[in-house]
Amino acid sequence: MSDQQGEADSHVNRRKKTPISGVFRNASKWDYFSINQVEKKVLGTMKNRIVFAAILLPLALLTFLVERKLVKLPHFEYFSNKCDQKKVETELQKNINEVFQKIDSIIPKIRFSHIDHTTSAQRSIATIKNPRNVYCVGDTLIVQVDSFDFLGNRKTFGGDFLLARIYSPEINAGASGRVEDFGNGTYHIHFKLFWAGAVNVSILLIHPSEGVSALWRARNKGYGYIAYTGYFSFQGKEAKTKCGFNLSKTEELCEYSDPKEEEYFYCIKPANMPCGSLASLASNYVDSHSYLSDLEKPLFTRSNILVQIPNSFEKLFVSSCGSISQQPQQKCRAGMEYQFPGGYFYQNMWYHLSCNISRYRGKENINKCLQGRIVYLIGDSTIRQWMNYITSNSNSLKPFDLHGSNWAKTLLSVDTEHNIKIEWRKHANPFITLVFHTFKEEFTIPHQIDQIGGDSYTVIAFTIGAHFRSYPIEPFIRRVINIRRAIEKLLLRSPDTKVIIKTENSSGVTKKVEEMFSDFHGYIHYLIINDIFKDLKVSFVDAWDMTNAFASNNMHPPVEVISNEIDLFLNYVC
């Protein structure tokens, strides 16, 4: 804003007036003017005209050249999120900062001088804290982990990233363990013994605390792990340019942003092509890029990831002790209190600790449950697995071809006999695909929810996380808060709409650089999702718990896991 100046007092420069009659009384006489004064006035006038001409002629020449497109003026744009001036912190940004600080406070901040001083899984040991002669179904088993470094020195601080489970492969049973970190190198893993028989205990060191600290610091340094390319098409011309969330302003940029959600994305503007001609977008991994130091990189070699901590005990034998297993009688519903672990596998069936799960394994059962429903599945390929499972296990849902040439295209199936519509859409950028996919039809989850009226027949299920692992945590927090806001508005206008959140899968060791896609990033997403939605009337399919209990070790779990996720999903729907 320009400064407003108050009105100044008006001053009139008074000079001695020359009598008009005195000037023209006699033309040969200069009674009141000297020759020098006249010369000065004439010379001053000529000088002013020369200066004016010197300025005007170059401007006229530049205008001519620009109009003839012989010269191109530099282009400057102002982007509100890149302004060098101090920004006003919005309410959304305040909420983002609060969540960030909460997560940041639990992440260890550790520096080390040699890998030998980091946590070693082989040197650490797991012992039973509360040993018993007889273990009964329903008992709680506590396993203590004492961590040591590669030199055998006891660790004096916590922060190691551990995943734990009990399992019995003979009966296809498994359950997650809850990790308690005392901050001094000692951990307690709490297991509920859900079934009788021989039970194995597995505690994996995914990353030492030093690795956790390095991953957190590296992740929040920038956007260099993924490279975007935009494809432009205009009047028979084509161009590909660099795109991203944080591009240099030294080149002319096209902005594709949502100020309401405070999300910003850019592409370098192709020469002589409008920004609106961006047709599709592709992304790729920059495997050579790393924010880790040479000292930190060895922490993420295959031999130092997902390593079993040795037990000081053999497998346990659990007896029923005369108890009769009783399943909860209440129906699965929205707003149920969250707990971890939330259930267990037994004979490849998932049993929820808080509600009774009906099974939807037959085609007729799925059709009956979904009759009259409109189902929106939004997210990544892991919830696309739901779409594939439902459509392949229904005898009347037919795919409607919306065209498209790659896996990320929108999917739609309809059943006119039972009045069922089910649709899958991707959750919009960041969405990593190695092939070009349509950009104009992309909408974020909050935007998609805002366009849904909702009613008792409407079902919305979404997942988000895997495609955000290679970016700073702030964009993920922003998106999740915006999703919550959209759901709050949806439930105000239509409280009967069913909203189901599928949490992120654990995935084991990925083929790509662990720095980018570590399960540690997924676990942080898991904590954020549960914190932001904990008091909202929504339902959860806890895929993190289920995939860990099953030990699927794959970003895309097998059908045994998917079928149980669908069982729980349909229990919330019906």
XYZ file of N, CA and C in Angstrom, residues 295-521:
681
model
N 28.618 -39.549 5.905
C 28.657 -40.289 7.163
C 27.331 -40.997 7.421
N 26.214 -40.366 7.023
C 24.883 -40.907 7.306
C 24.445 -41.981 6.315
N 24.905 -41.932 5.095
C 24.415 -42.832 4.042
C 24.571 -44.314 4.374
N 25.673 -44.767 4.996
C 25.792 -46.205 5.311
C 24.702 -46.720 6.254
N 24.048 -45.835 6.983
C 22.959 -46.271 7.863
C 21.798 -46.858 7.075
N 21.730 -46.553 5.762
C 20.571 -46.945 4.970
C 20.912 -47.951 3.882
N 22.031 -48.642 4.057
C 22.309 -49.789 3.196
C 21.404 -50.939 3.631
N 21.186 -51.888 2.721
C 20.239 -52.966 2.990
C 20.572 -53.733 4.267
N 21.851 -53.910 4.564
C 22.242 -54.712 5.731
C 21.924 -54.016 7.053
N 21.645 -52.713 7.014
C 21.371 -51.973 8.244
C 19.907 -51.575 8.391
N 19.051 -52.133 7.559
C 17.621 -51.800 7.603
C 16.818 -53.071 7.857
N 15.819 -52.967 8.703
C 14.881 -54.072 8.937
C 15.627 -55.306 9.468
N 16.410 -55.121 10.527
C 17.249 -56.188 11.067
C 16.623 -56.713 12.362
N 16.581 -58.035 12.482
C 15.989 -58.683 13.652
C 16.870 -58.489 14.881
N 16.256 -58.080 15.978
C 16.944 -58.021 17.272
C 16.845 -59.403 17.915
N 17.962 -60.030 18.286
C 17.914 -61.402 18.810
C 17.167 -61.479 20.144
N 16.398 -62.570 20.285
C 15.696 -62.834 21.539
C 16.572 -63.705 22.447
N 16.458 -63.468 23.730
C 17.152 -64.328 24.700
C 16.284 -65.508 25.109
N 15.156 -65.700 24.437
C 14.204 -66.758 24.794
C 13.724 -67.445 23.521
N 13.190 -68.655 23.704
C 12.631 -69.404 22.581
C 11.175 -68.982 22.380
N 10.520 -69.628 21.433
C 9.103 -69.329 21.211
C 8.291 -69.679 22.450
N 7.179 -68.991 22.617
C 6.307 -69.194 23.779
C 5.183 -70.170 23.432
N 4.669 -70.826 24.470
C 3.495 -71.685 24.294
C 2.367 -71.115 25.143
N 1.308 -70.751 24.463
C 0.179 -70.080 25.111
C -0.975 -71.065 25.209
N -1.546 -71.144 26.404
C -2.680 -72.037 26.643
C -3.966 -71.234 26.716
N -5.058 -71.893 26.392
C -6.366 -71.227 26.521
C -6.739 -71.051 27.983
N -6.169 -71.897 28.846
C -6.411 -71.820 30.300
C -7.908 -71.841 30.621
N -8.658 -72.557 29.788
C -10.088 -72.709 30.049
C -10.929 -71.518 29.645
N -10.295 -70.468 29.180
C -11.063 -69.287 28.787
C -11.705 -69.505 27.423
N -12.839 -68.901 27.230
C -13.554 -68.980 25.956
C -13.445 -67.612 25.282
N -12.874 -67.630 24.088
C -12.699 -66.361 23.371
C -14.056 -65.760 23.025
N -14.258 -64.529 23.410
C -15.516 -63.838 23.128
C -15.241 -62.605 22.283
N -15.934 -62.507 21.185
C -15.804 -61.357 20.314
C -16.755 -60.249 20.759
N -16.366 -59.006 20.577
C -17.274 -57.905 20.930
C -18.557 -57.986 20.113
N -19.649 -57.579 20.717
C -20.959 -57.702 20.074
C -21.380 -56.437 19.328
N -20.806 -55.291 19.702
C -21.264 -54.067 19.064
C -20.833 -53.992 17.609
N -21.638 -53.297 16.831
C -21.370 -53.128 15.412
C -20.258 -52.098 15.212
N -19.443 -52.290 14.190
C -18.420 -51.303 13.865
C -19.103 -50.020 13.409
N -18.652 -48.895 13.951
C -19.331 -47.624 13.664
C -18.316 -46.489 13.664
N -18.768 -45.358 13.152
C -17.918 -44.170 13.113
C -17.701 -43.626 14.516
N -16.535 -43.025 14.745
C -16.241 -42.378 16.013
C -15.809 -43.308 17.125
N -15.527 -44.585 16.803
C -15.065 -45.513 17.841
C -13.692 -45.084 18.344
N -13.445 -45.283 19.619
C -12.189 -44.869 20.223
C -11.026 -45.649 19.622
N -9.972 -44.927 19.277
C -8.807 -45.544 18.640
C -7.917 -46.230 19.666
N -7.359 -47.380 19.283
C -6.365 -48.043 20.115
C -5.392 -48.795 19.210
N -4.191 -49.014 19.700
C -3.191 -49.761 18.962
C -2.525 -50.766 19.901
N -2.430 -52.048 19.512
C -3.027 -52.601 18.297
C -4.545 -52.650 18.381
N -5.177 -52.577 17.212
C -6.640 -52.540 17.170
C -7.260 -53.871 16.846
N -6.427 -54.908 16.622
C -6.969 -56.215 16.284
C -5.852 -57.203 16.028
N -6.205 -58.355 15.448
C -5.208 -59.395 15.182
C -5.720 -60.312 14.074
N -4.782 -60.983 13.424
C -5.129 -62.005 12.434
C -5.186 -63.373 13.098
N -6.184 -64.144 12.725
C -6.275 -65.537 13.153
C -6.882 -66.315 11.994
N -6.129 -67.306 11.497
C -6.519 -68.047 10.300
C -6.830 -67.083 9.150
N -5.952 -66.095 9.029
C -6.027 -65.083 7.970
C -7.303 -64.237 8.007
N -7.972 -64.233 9.141
C -9.133 -63.362 9.334
C -8.765 -62.302 10.362
N -9.145 -61.047 10.076
C -8.857 -59.941 10.985
C -9.989 -59.800 11.983
N -9.633 -59.794 13.277
C -10.603 -59.626 14.352
C -10.356 -58.284 15.029
N -11.370 -57.444 15.025
C -11.273 -56.115 15.611
C -11.534 -56.207 17.106
N -10.771 -55.460 17.897
C -10.920 -55.543 19.350
C -12.137 -54.778 19.860
N -12.680 -53.873 19.056
C -13.769 -53.020 19.542
C -15.120 -53.325 18.919
N -15.158 -54.100 17.849
C -16.450 -54.365 17.200
C -16.427 -55.704 16.498
N -17.600 -56.215 16.238
C -17.760 -57.506 15.589
C -17.786 -57.313 14.075
N -16.945 -58.054 13.361
C -16.826 -57.899 11.912
C -17.602 -59.004 11.195
N -18.544 -58.597 10.371
C -19.218 -59.537 9.469
C -18.353 -59.704 8.224
N -18.436 -60.863 7.592
C -17.599 -61.159 6.429
C -18.386 -60.970 5.137
N -17.752 -60.313 4.177
C -18.380 -60.061 2.883
C -17.524 -60.719 1.798
N -17.533 -62.033 1.795
C -16.666 -62.764 0.877
C -17.421 -63.249 -0.365
N -18.721 -63.246 -0.330
C -19.499 -63.698 -1.489
C -19.954 -62.519 -2.335
N -20.128 -62.758 -3.634
C -20.542 -61.691 -4.540
C -21.914 -61.137 -4.168
N -22.808 -62.013 -3.766
C -24.156 -61.555 -3.407
C -24.116 -60.675 -2.162
N -23.236 -61.001 -1.207
C -23.136 -60.200 0.016
C -22.638 -58.789 -0.286
N -21.651 -58.686 -1.175
C -21.139 -57.370 -1.530
C -22.212 -56.554 -2.233
N -22.916 -57.163 -3.182
C -23.984 -56.449 -3.886
C -25.080 -55.989 -2.936
N -25.433 -56.832 -1.997
C -26.501 -56.487 -1.045
C -26.095 -55.311 -0.170
N -24.834 -55.311 0.260
C -24.359 -54.226 1.117
C -24.312 -52.905 0.356
N -23.853 -52.947 -0.890
C -23.650 -51.715 -1.655
C -24.890 -51.267 -2.424
N -25.969 -52.002 -2.333
C -27.154 -51.646 -3.120
C -27.611 -50.219 -2.808
N -27.789 -49.432 -3.877
C -28.242 -48.053 -3.730
C -27.159 -47.082 -3.313
N -25.912 -47.550 -3.233
C -24.829 -46.699 -2.720
C -24.052 -46.029 -3.851
N -23.564 -44.853 -3.540
C -22.578 -44.170 -4.376
C -21.289 -44.123 -3.569
N -20.247 -44.752 -4.083
C -19.003 -44.929 -3.336
C -17.890 -44.178 -4.048
N -17.225 -43.296 -3.290
C -16.072 -42.564 -3.798
C -14.823 -43.080 -3.087
N -13.914 -43.663 -3.847
C -12.619 -44.090 -3.321
C -11.570 -43.125 -3.849
N -10.867 -42.451 -2.955
C -9.935 -41.397 -3.351
C -8.569 -41.697 -2.730
N -7.524 -41.557 -3.530
C -6.199 -41.749 -2.950
C -5.189 -42.276 -3.942
N -4.414 -43.267 -3.493
C -3.326 -43.804 -4.305
C -3.641 -45.225 -4.733
N -2.611 -45.942 -5.177
C -2.816 -47.291 -5.707
C -3.229 -48.291 -4.636
N -2.989 -47.981 -3.351
C -3.352 -48.941 -2.301
C -4.859 -48.967 -2.060
N -5.548 -47.857 -2.291
C -7.009 -47.891 -2.196
C -7.609 -48.221 -3.565
N -6.817 -48.086 -4.600
C -7.235 -48.599 -5.913
C -7.357 -50.109 -5.859
N -6.574 -50.766 -4.987
C -6.722 -52.207 -4.775
C -8.129 -52.536 -4.275
N -8.706 -51.651 -3.481
C -10.086 -51.853 -3.029
C -11.033 -51.863 -4.220
N -10.835 -50.902 -5.124
C -11.680 -50.815 -6.318
C -11.600 -52.112 -7.113
N -10.386 -52.592 -7.321
C -10.205 -53.824 -8.095
C -10.836 -55.022 -7.388
N -10.682 -55.084 -6.070
C -11.236 -56.224 -5.317
C -12.766 -56.223 -5.376
N -13.373 -55.067 -5.126
C -14.840 -54.985 -5.104
C -15.427 -55.305 -6.465
N -14.870 -54.708 -7.517
C -15.433 -54.937 -8.847
C -15.227 -56.377 -9.320
N -14.110 -56.992 -8.934
C -13.871 -58.373 -9.355
C -14.646 -59.372 -8.501
N -15.136 -58.945 -7.343
C -15.905 -59.841 -6.473
C -17.389 -59.481 -6.439
N -17.820 -58.719 -7.405
C -19.242 -58.426 -7.579
C -19.665 -59.013 -8.919
N -20.859 -59.609 -8.948
C -21.283 -60.262 -10.193
C -22.061 -59.343 -11.119
N -22.191 -58.058 -10.747
C -23.002 -57.185 -11.594
C -22.394 -55.808 -11.845
N -21.304 -55.452 -11.162
C -20.660 -54.161 -11.414
C -19.912 -54.217 -12.746
N -20.198 -53.253 -13.607
C -19.589 -53.211 -14.919
C -18.741 -51.950 -15.056
N -17.524 -52.078 -15.588
C -16.681 -50.891 -15.764
C -17.209 -49.988 -16.863
N -17.118 -48.686 -16.619
C -17.480 -47.676 -17.616
C -16.182 -47.036 -18.091
N -15.913 -47.121 -19.387
C -14.636 -46.665 -19.923
C -14.595 -45.141 -19.980
N -13.766 -44.549 -19.133
C -13.575 -43.098 -19.133
C -12.355 -42.710 -19.948
N -11.789 -43.683 -20.639
C -10.602 -43.489 -21.480
C -9.390 -43.152 -20.593
N -8.293 -42.940 -21.213
C -7.048 -42.758 -20.474
C -6.079 -43.858 -20.853
N -4.801 -43.591 -20.661
C -3.796 -44.519 -21.168
C -2.835 -45.041 -20.105
N -3.102 -44.797 -18.835
C -2.188 -45.311 -17.813
C -2.970 -45.684 -16.563
N -2.268 -46.303 -15.626
C -2.946 -46.863 -14.455
C -3.598 -45.806 -13.579
N -3.126 -44.553 -13.647
C -3.632 -43.515 -12.751
C -4.917 -42.864 -13.250
N -5.482 -43.355 -14.344
C -6.710 -42.765 -14.854
C -7.873 -43.065 -13.905
N -8.889 -42.237 -13.950
C -10.079 -42.425 -13.121
C -10.806 -43.707 -13.519
N -11.245 -44.477 -12.533
C -11.990 -45.718 -12.760
C -13.427 -45.551 -12.297
N -14.356 -46.070 -13.070
C -15.779 -45.989 -12.734
C -16.451 -47.311 -13.079
N -17.200 -47.846 -12.123
C -18.006 -49.040 -12.360
C -19.421 -48.780 -11.882
N -20.392 -49.305 -12.625
C -21.801 -49.082 -12.279
C -22.556 -50.405 -12.330
N -23.599 -50.461 -11.546
C -24.517 -51.604 -11.523
C -25.924 -51.020 -11.601
N -26.501 -51.031 -12.785
C -27.827 -50.427 -12.961
C -28.925 -51.257 -12.307
N -28.682 -52.550 -12.139
C -29.693 -53.409 -11.516
C -29.839 -53.103 -10.028
N -28.688 -52.908 -9.347
C -28.720 -52.641 -7.911
C -28.465 -51.166 -7.578
N -28.392 -50.354 -8.611
C -28.202 -48.912 -8.433
C -26.936 -48.609 -7.619
N -25.805 -49.148 -8.088
C -24.524 -48.962 -7.411
C -23.585 -48.198 -8.340
N -22.903 -47.221 -7.784
C -21.850 -46.517 -8.512
C -20.619 -46.477 -7.614
N -19.491 -46.876 -8.170
C -18.253 -46.837 -7.405
C -17.164 -46.236 -8.295
N -16.414 -45.306 -7.728
C -15.442 -44.547 -8.504
C -14.133 -44.430 -7.732
N -13.015 -44.549 -8.462
C -11.699 -44.284 -7.872
C -11.045 -43.118 -8.588
N -10.520 -42.171 -7.812
C -9.740 -41.056 -8.339
C -8.462 -40.899 -7.539
N -7.417 -40.461 -8.213
C -6.166 -40.175 -7.507
C -6.315 -38.900 -6.688
N -5.424 -38.720 -5.716
C -5.585 -37.610 -4.774
C -4.885 -36.331 -5.197
N -4.358 -36.272 -6.402
C -3.702 -35.069 -6.935
C -2.302 -34.906 -6.363
N -1.597 -33.930 -6.911
C -0.196 -33.703 -6.545
C -0.001 -33.518 -5.040
N 1.094 -34.093 -4.497
C 2.085 -34.890 -5.199
C 1.594 -36.309 -5.480
N 1.679 -36.687 -6.752
C 1.285 -38.028 -7.184
C 2.341 -38.486 -8.173
N 3.149 -39.456 -7.783
C 4.333 -39.829 -8.553
C 3.976 -40.895 -9.580
N 4.061 -40.525 -10.861
C 3.863 -41.478 -11.946
C 4.968 -41.259 -12.973
N 5.486 -42.326 -13.505
C 6.594 -42.226 -14.444
C 6.103 -41.888 -15.847
N 4.799 -41.944 -16.053
C 4.219 -41.628 -17.359
C 3.372 -40.364 -17.220
N 3.093 -39.733 -18.347
C 2.276 -38.530 -18.331
C 0.815 -38.900 -18.035
N 0.226 -38.114 -17.153
C -1.189 -38.316 -16.820
C -1.886 -36.964 -16.836
N -3.193 -36.998 -17.029
C -3.948 -35.773 -17.164
C -3.804 -34.894 -15.942
N -3.619 -33.630 -16.171
C -3.423 -32.679 -15.077
C -4.709 -31.919 -14.767
N -5.488 -31.625 -15.793
C -6.659 -30.772 -15.621
C -7.741 -31.446 -14.796
N -7.799 -32.756 -14.811
C -8.845 -33.471 -14.081
C -8.417 -33.824 -12.658
N -7.250 -33.342 -12.234
C -6.777 -33.639 -10.887
C -7.376 -32.675 -9.870
N -7.847 -33.227 -8.762
C -8.376 -32.409 -7.678
C -7.921 -33.019 -6.360
N -7.564 -32.177 -5.422
C -7.159 -32.672 -4.110
C -8.351 -33.305 -3.403
N -8.073 -34.095 -2.380
C -9.161 -34.733 -1.619
C -10.104 -33.690 -1.017
N -9.597 -32.598 -0.404
C -10.536 -31.586 0.110
C -11.439 -31.020 -0.983
N -10.873 -30.769 -2.160
C -11.668 -30.225 -3.259
C -12.730 -31.227 -3.695
N -12.361 -32.498 -3.789
C -13.329 -33.514 -4.199
C -14.453 -33.640 -3.181
N -14.111 -33.625 -1.898
C -15.139 -33.733 -0.865
C -16.076 -32.528 -0.900
N -15.525 -31.340 -1.166
C -16.343 -30.133 -1.234
C -17.384 -30.199 -2.347
N -17.132 -31.020 -3.372
C -18.065 -31.121 -4.502
C -19.115 -32.213 -4.316
N -19.084 -32.890 -3.168
C -20.030 -33.977 -2.898
C -21.104 -33.479 -1.943
N -22.358 -33.606 -2.370
C -23.457 -33.154 -1.517
C -23.604 -34.015 -0.274
N -23.576 -35.329 -0.480
C -23.673 -36.262 0.636
C -25.098 -36.592 1.023
N -25.301 -37.824 1.496
C -26.566 -38.289 2.058
C -26.306 -39.660 2.671
N -27.355 -40.318 3.131
C -27.184 -41.601 3.819
C -26.711 -42.705 2.876
N -26.785 -42.466 1.567
C -26.349 -43.471 0.597
C -24.950 -43.174 0.039
N -24.353 -42.102 0.507
C -23.047 -41.705 -0.001
C -21.941 -42.216 0.921
N -20.911 -42.796 0.319
C -19.769 -43.337 1.061
C -18.495 -42.737 0.472
N -17.651 -42.187 1.332
C -16.371 -41.635 0.914
C -15.269 -42.347 1.691
N -14.349 -42.945 0.981
C -13.182 -43.574 1.621
C -11.927 -43.021 0.954
N -10.929 -42.721 1.749
C -9.707 -42.167 1.172
C -8.484 -42.652 1.939
N -7.351 -42.559 1.259
C -6.051 -42.807 1.885
C -5.065 -41.807 1.308
N -4.066 -41.474 2.090
C -3.077 -40.507 1.657
C -1.788 -40.737 2.438
N -0.659 -40.606 1.751
C 0.596 -40.751 2.483
C 1.769 -41.221 1.650
N 1.609 -42.335 0.930
C 2.762 -42.958 0.268
C 3.445 -42.002 -0.706
N 2.672 -41.226 -1.452
C 3.259 -40.319 -2.444
C 3.834 -39.055 -1.800
N 3.593 -38.867 -0.515
C 4.135 -37.703 0.193
C 5.456 -38.011 0.889
N 5.888 -39.258 0.894
C 7.065 -39.632 1.673
C 8.331 -38.926 1.207
N 8.366 -38.515 -0.059
C 9.586 -37.913 -0.611
C 9.587 -36.394 -0.529
N 8.703 -35.831 0.278
C 8.581 -34.379 0.371
C 8.696 -33.945 1.833
N 8.977 -32.675 2.070
C 8.931 -32.181 3.449
C 7.581 -32.488 4.083
N 7.542 -32.566 5.392
C 6.328 -32.990 6.086
C 5.234 -31.928 6.044
N 5.599 -30.654 5.859
C 4.592 -29.587 5.911
C 3.501 -29.749 4.863
N 3.802 -30.074 3.578
C 2.711 -30.263 2.615
C 1.736 -31.360 3.022
N 2.241 -32.420 3.654
C 1.344 -33.486 4.109
C 0.432 -32.985 5.217
N 0.993 -32.276 6.188
C 0.171 -31.740 7.284
C -0.891 -30.801 6.727
N -0.485 -29.938 5.801
C -1.439 -28.989 5.201
C -2.598 -29.725 4.537
N -2.270 -30.743 3.740
C -3.316 -31.472 3.029
C -4.274 -32.158 4.000
N -3.726 -32.771 5.045
C -4.576 -33.504 5.997
C -5.477 -32.538 6.775
N -4.950 -31.394 7.172
C -5.794 -30.409 7.858
C -6.897 -29.926 6.932
N -6.587 -29.694 5.662
C -7.605 -29.277 4.708
C -8.658 -30.362 4.487
N -8.230 -31.630 4.523
C -9.195 -32.736 4.423
C -10.133 -32.719 5.623
N -9.583 -32.524 6.808
C -10.438 -32.461 7.997
C -11.458 -31.337 7.864
N -11.024 -30.168 7.420
C -11.940 -29.042 7.274
C -13.055 -29.370 6.284
N -12.699 -30.041 5.182
C -13.711 -30.418 4.196
C -14.694 -31.427 4.768
N -14.204 -32.375 5.568
C -15.088 -33.364 6.181
C -16.009 -32.704 7.197
N -15.490 -31.772 7.963
C -16.328 -31.062 8.929
C -17.503 -30.373 8.229
N -17.229 -29.729 7.107
C -18.298 -29.065 6.355
C -19.271 -30.094 5.771
N -18.731 -31.221 5.282
C -19.578 -32.274 4.736
C -20.541 -32.811 5.788
N -20.026 -33.079 6.989
C -20.863 -33.651 8.045
C -21.856 -32.632 8.602
N -21.577 -31.337 8.420
C -22.562 -30.325 8.802
C -23.757 -30.345 7.850
N -23.478 -30.446 6.546
C -24.581 -30.419 5.570
C -25.205 -31.798 5.385
N -24.458 -32.846 5.762
C -24.988 -34.198 5.606
C -24.364 -35.127 6.632
N -24.879 -35.133 7.862
C -24.277 -35.959 8.928
C -24.396 -37.462 8.689
N -25.254 -37.873 7.746
C -25.429 -39.299 7.485
C -24.423 -39.855 6.475
N -23.638 -38.986 5.856
C -22.622 -39.466 4.922
C -21.556 -40.254 5.674
N -21.169 -41.372 5.120
C -20.174 -42.224 5.774
C -18.779 -41.900 5.232
N -17.856 -41.635 6.146
C -16.478 -41.299 5.786
C -15.548 -42.317 6.442
N -14.747 -42.981 5.620
C -13.826 -44.010 6.108
C -12.403 -43.636 5.708
N -11.494 -43.671 6.668
C -10.089 -43.364 6.411
C -9.287 -44.654 6.431
N -8.602 -44.930 5.335
C -7.666 -46.053 5.301
C -6.276 -45.503 5.582
N -5.634 -45.957 6.630
C -4.292 -45.468 6.944
C -3.281 -46.102 5.996
N -2.069 -45.575 6.041
C -1.003 -46.008 5.145
C -0.535 -47.419 5.482
N -0.067 -48.144 4.475
C 0.493 -49.478 4.683
C 1.949 -49.386 5.138
N 2.367 -50.339 5.981
C 3.806 -50.547 6.146
C 4.273 -51.317 4.923
N 5.535 -51.125 4.536
C 5.941 -51.668 3.232
C 7.272 -52.386 3.236
N 7.922 -52.500 4.387
C 9.208 -53.168 4.408
C 10.273 -52.342 3.708
N 11.184 -52.990 3.023
C 12.255 -52.309 2.297
C 11.818 -52.114 0.855
N 11.854 -50.891 0.375
C 11.431 -50.596 -0.982
C 12.586 -50.781 -1.958
N 12.258 -50.837 -3.237
C 13.284 -50.952 -4.275
C 14.011 -49.630 -4.465
N 13.323 -48.544 -4.119
C 13.928 -47.231 -4.288
C 14.744 -46.864 -3.054
N 15.406 -45.733 -3.146
C 16.282 -45.296 -2.068
C 15.494 -45.183 -0.766
N 15.994 -45.827 0.286
C 15.287 -45.830 1.561
C 15.156 -44.427 2.130
N 16.070 -43.575 1.764
C 15.979 -42.185 2.205
C 14.659 -41.559 1.780
N 14.162 -41.930 0.609
C 12.921 -41.346 0.092
C 11.676 -42.012 0.659
N 11.678 -43.338 0.768
C 10.427 -44.061 0.997
C 10.431 -44.921 2.249
N 11.247 -44.591 3.203
C 11.321 -45.374 4.436
C 9.969 -45.467 5.130
N 9.732 -46.586 5.782
C 8.525 -46.743 6.594
C 8.495 -45.752 7.757
N 9.640 -45.218 8.114
C 9.641 -44.180 9.146
C 8.764 -43.008 8.717
N 8.866 -42.607 7.442
C 8.022 -41.522 6.945
C 6.540 -41.916 7.023
